[in-house]
Amino acid sequence: MARRRILPGFGITLGYSVLYLSLIVLIPLAALFLRVTGSSWEQFWDAVSAPRAIAAYKLTFAASFAGAAVNAVFGFIVAWTLVRYRFPGKRVLDAIIDLPFALPTAVSGIALTAIYSRNGWVGRYLERAGIESAFSPLGVTIALTFVGLPFVVRTLQPALEDLDPGMEEAAATLGAGRWQTFRRVILPSLLPALITGFALAFARALGEYGSVVFISGNMPFRTEIASLLIVAKLEQYDYTGAASIGVLMLLASFLMLLAINALQHWVGSRYGRTA
Amino acid sequence: MGRLAEPRWVRNLLIGVTLLFLGSFLLLPLVVVFTEALRNGLAAYLASFSEPDALAAIRLTLLAAGIAVPVNCVFGLAASWAIAKFEFPGKAVLISLIDLPFAISPVISGMVYVLVFGLQGWLGPWLAEREMRIIFAVPGVVLATMFVTLPYVARELIPLMQEQGIEEEEAAAVLGASGWQTFRRVTLPNVKWALLYGVILCNARAMGEFGAVSVVSGHIRGLTNTMPLHIEILYNEYNFVAAFAVASLLALLALVTLAAKSVVERRMRQEEAQ
């Protein structure tokens, strides 16, 4: 209470923040949940369990998982080389890692489509090899890999920098080969950060829309992700159906978020113990 | 020492994989945007910007960002002042609620406004009686932009101001400075780089948002199309050169954002080291 007396502005700043947050985020979000609770259980169930919706969830989760997995592998290698090695162009590459955050999704969407469509820069070679990339589930995965790319690299970089060189030296002195040291010493201490990065990339991919809408071709049952299905329902003025699927996807991403928070807590306590 | 470093061939292989992966996933899309935009020469490229619908889209994007960024900047400053300088119950909940828009899919962010202001929404009939439109009109576009960019400034300022504590502000207050003076002369200089950082990210997202804006805009050419939405229309009309021309402007914005971001990051690290 003593603090409040010295510094002014508590009431007005807190009041304004809560009011603004409520008007812009919380009340509109409540409209979404009320829309769903206001409809009957059958309506909700019909919307979320329709075969077209199930196909959309399957694709969304599978492609998001695949994209996050690709990022976990290559993001690890990228973070490793950026932190440990010196090579020309490193600074520029490090700055450009965040491009998927900075580049509007519509721009990445049309650029990726131009690359992977049948007569695109890369697509034409894939086509010759019999691989259909744009307008297929593979195209969706490529777009989701792009949007999730920064997460794994950016969570691993600080963890790699904080790694205690003493542990590696100890392992080497005790006779471990480089690969053994990596597998038994380095990898286990990076695992929490790697999983966090993977989970963040996965969560981001679940809700993605802009970069996918161009490359996927939006074919129901084949390349339609959950966000696209929501938009399709809104365009048909099926608000309750759209809200039902929206609530389901929202709950999925909240669960992911909770898992990530628990993970970070775990990471924190691990680092706390080693420090 | 050989046991502490990878053999040279492993090193080169990993660097090669990094270059190949980042080259094909990050650099190639950038190169494609500019190449496709300039496919029919500079004259055709520049002609894409004299089209009235393109100009209207640029204007609307500037308007939406011009409102959303300052408003969320004020919100970020107010929220971080309350959260970092005072103790109150429910603080942790408030911090998580501020981050909420990051966890919500863009499409859902737009949809919530349709459910409030749309014709079938809560306020739809009331607005229709008064011939006011929010959905499929400019206010909806601005609101959706404000929603998705709400956390950017606040989430940069809150941890930094919490770390800085309140000693300096208290000293200023004891010496007789008013609240506003304390904020302007003590707090603001201490957080200026983080504030700038948040503004840069907020602006990039505001100008580039697609999903949320797409749901509320109604895609009316020349009226409710932002630059990203205009790109979609041009692309779907197979007007690729014009689509990539508008996209190249946003790609330039992204590059400027990344450059500004790394400059500010370096400044923040220097300040932290001092």
XYZ file of C-alpha atoms in Angstrom, chain B residues 77-245:
169
model
C 2.365 1.801 -21.788
C -0.677 1.944 -19.513
C -0.768 -1.815 -18.912
C 2.965 -2.082 -18.238
C 2.841 0.881 -15.826
C 0.059 -0.735 -13.824
C 1.599 -4.217 -13.943
C 5.254 -3.352 -13.356
C 4.962 -0.556 -10.803
C 2.158 -1.836 -8.557
C 1.091 -5.007 -6.794
C -2.486 -6.183 -7.187
C -4.364 -9.485 -7.159
C -4.960 -11.108 -10.542
C -1.812 -9.675 -12.091
C -0.642 -12.984 -13.560
C -4.079 -13.508 -15.094
C -4.008 -10.045 -16.656
C -0.582 -10.723 -18.178
C -1.821 -13.972 -19.744
C -4.986 -12.282 -21.024
C -2.878 -9.635 -22.771
C -1.040 -12.418 -24.610
C -4.316 -14.051 -25.613
C -4.511 -12.640 -29.176
C -1.227 -14.436 -29.970
C -2.810 -17.763 -29.112
C -5.913 -17.204 -31.218
C -5.990 -18.133 -34.879
C -6.325 -15.033 -37.119
C -9.508 -16.373 -38.645
C -11.105 -16.717 -35.204
C -9.936 -13.197 -34.289
C -11.918 -11.862 -37.222
C -14.878 -14.132 -36.613
C -15.501 -12.851 -33.067
C -16.254 -9.395 -34.502
C -18.609 -10.881 -37.070
C -20.452 -12.526 -34.181
C -20.715 -9.199 -32.332
C -21.321 -6.702 -35.133
C -22.463 -8.868 -38.076
C -26.072 -8.867 -39.234
C -26.784 -12.033 -37.253
C -24.612 -10.858 -34.384
C -25.361 -9.269 -30.997
C -25.390 -5.660 -32.164
C -26.184 -6.367 -35.827
C -29.900 -5.458 -35.807
C -29.274 -2.346 -33.689
C -26.549 -1.157 -36.077
C -28.657 -1.976 -39.148
C -31.531 0.172 -37.841
C -29.172 3.105 -37.649
C -27.595 2.270 -41.007
C -24.190 1.847 -39.409
C -21.808 -0.792 -40.688
C -18.827 -2.220 -38.902
C -18.500 -5.607 -40.569
C -17.717 -5.463 -44.298
C -16.666 -1.863 -43.703
C -13.587 0.091 -42.651
C -14.262 0.039 -38.848
C -14.241 -3.786 -38.881
C -10.878 -3.803 -40.641
C -9.449 -1.395 -38.058
C -10.902 -3.381 -35.122
C -9.531 -6.689 -36.404
C -6.118 -5.076 -36.862
C -6.250 -3.732 -33.299
C -7.145 -7.191 -31.974
C -4.254 -9.066 -33.564
C -1.649 -6.403 -32.741
C -2.766 -5.727 -29.155
C 0.002 -7.625 -27.300
C 3.105 -6.480 -29.216
C 4.056 -3.306 -27.307
C 2.809 -4.516 -23.912
C 4.732 -7.786 -24.021
C 8.013 -5.982 -24.748
C 7.502 -3.414 -21.991
C 6.101 -5.509 -19.132
C 9.118 -7.786 -18.438
C 11.595 -4.948 -18.903
C 9.746 -2.540 -16.583
C 9.266 -5.299 -14.009
C 12.990 -5.910 -14.061
C 13.765 -2.202 -13.705
C 11.662 -1.931 -10.555
C 10.393 1.318 -9.075
C 13.370 2.822 -7.259
C 14.109 5.463 -9.891
C 10.473 6.501 -10.175
C 10.121 6.674 -6.404
C 13.214 8.843 -6.163
C 11.770 11.208 -8.768
C 8.445 11.325 -6.941
C 10.132 12.015 -3.598
C 12.072 14.865 -5.236
C 8.752 16.395 -6.178
C 8.194 15.310 -9.776
C 4.599 14.891 -10.840
C 3.396 11.518 -12.130
C 3.551 12.654 -15.726
C 7.034 14.161 -15.283
C 8.250 10.951 -13.664
C 6.902 8.911 -16.541
C 8.298 11.195 -19.244
C 11.707 11.917 -17.732
C 12.480 8.643 -15.940
C 10.416 5.724 -17.204
C 10.205 6.544 -20.891
C 13.976 7.011 -21.446
C 14.568 3.716 -19.636
C 12.288 1.750 -21.923
C 12.636 3.633 -25.209
C 14.363 0.831 -27.143
C 11.927 -1.813 -25.996
C 9.075 0.523 -26.879
C 10.508 1.089 -30.353
C 11.002 -2.655 -30.740
C 7.377 -3.310 -29.870
C 6.188 -0.585 -32.239
C 8.236 -2.034 -35.129
C 6.759 -5.519 -34.639
C 3.274 -4.129 -34.056
C 3.435 -2.131 -37.263
C 4.682 -5.059 -39.346
C 1.819 -7.213 -38.166
C -0.742 -4.409 -38.569
C 0.225 -3.810 -42.184
C 0.543 -7.485 -43.032
C -2.438 -9.060 -41.270
C -4.476 -11.206 -43.590
C -6.719 -13.807 -41.947
C -8.504 -11.647 -39.378
C -8.982 -8.751 -41.759
C -10.104 -11.067 -44.543
C -13.019 -12.350 -42.457
C -14.396 -8.902 -41.570
C -13.590 -6.964 -44.732
C -16.050 -8.329 -47.270
C -13.434 -7.741 -49.989
C -15.009 -4.663 -51.505
C -12.539 -3.332 -54.062
C -11.393 0.195 -53.458
C -13.255 0.334 -50.144
C -12.425 -2.407 -47.642
C -9.381 -4.055 -49.188
C -6.058 -3.746 -47.440
C -2.825 -4.503 -49.293
C -2.740 -8.198 -48.333
C -6.385 -8.590 -49.379
C -5.731 -6.769 -52.632
C -2.898 -9.212 -53.315
C -5.334 -12.090 -52.925
C -7.844 -10.571 -55.363
C -5.200 -9.815 -57.982
C -3.737 -13.282 -57.599
C -7.102 -14.993 -57.974
C -7.686 -12.945 -61.131
C -4.394 -14.346 -62.505
C -2.995 -10.819 -62.496
C 0.291 -12.150 -61.149
C 2.552 -9.212 -61.965
C 0.286 -6.757 -60.120
C -0.177 -9.175 -57.211
C 3.571 -9.603 -56.799
C 4.127 -5.869 -57.267
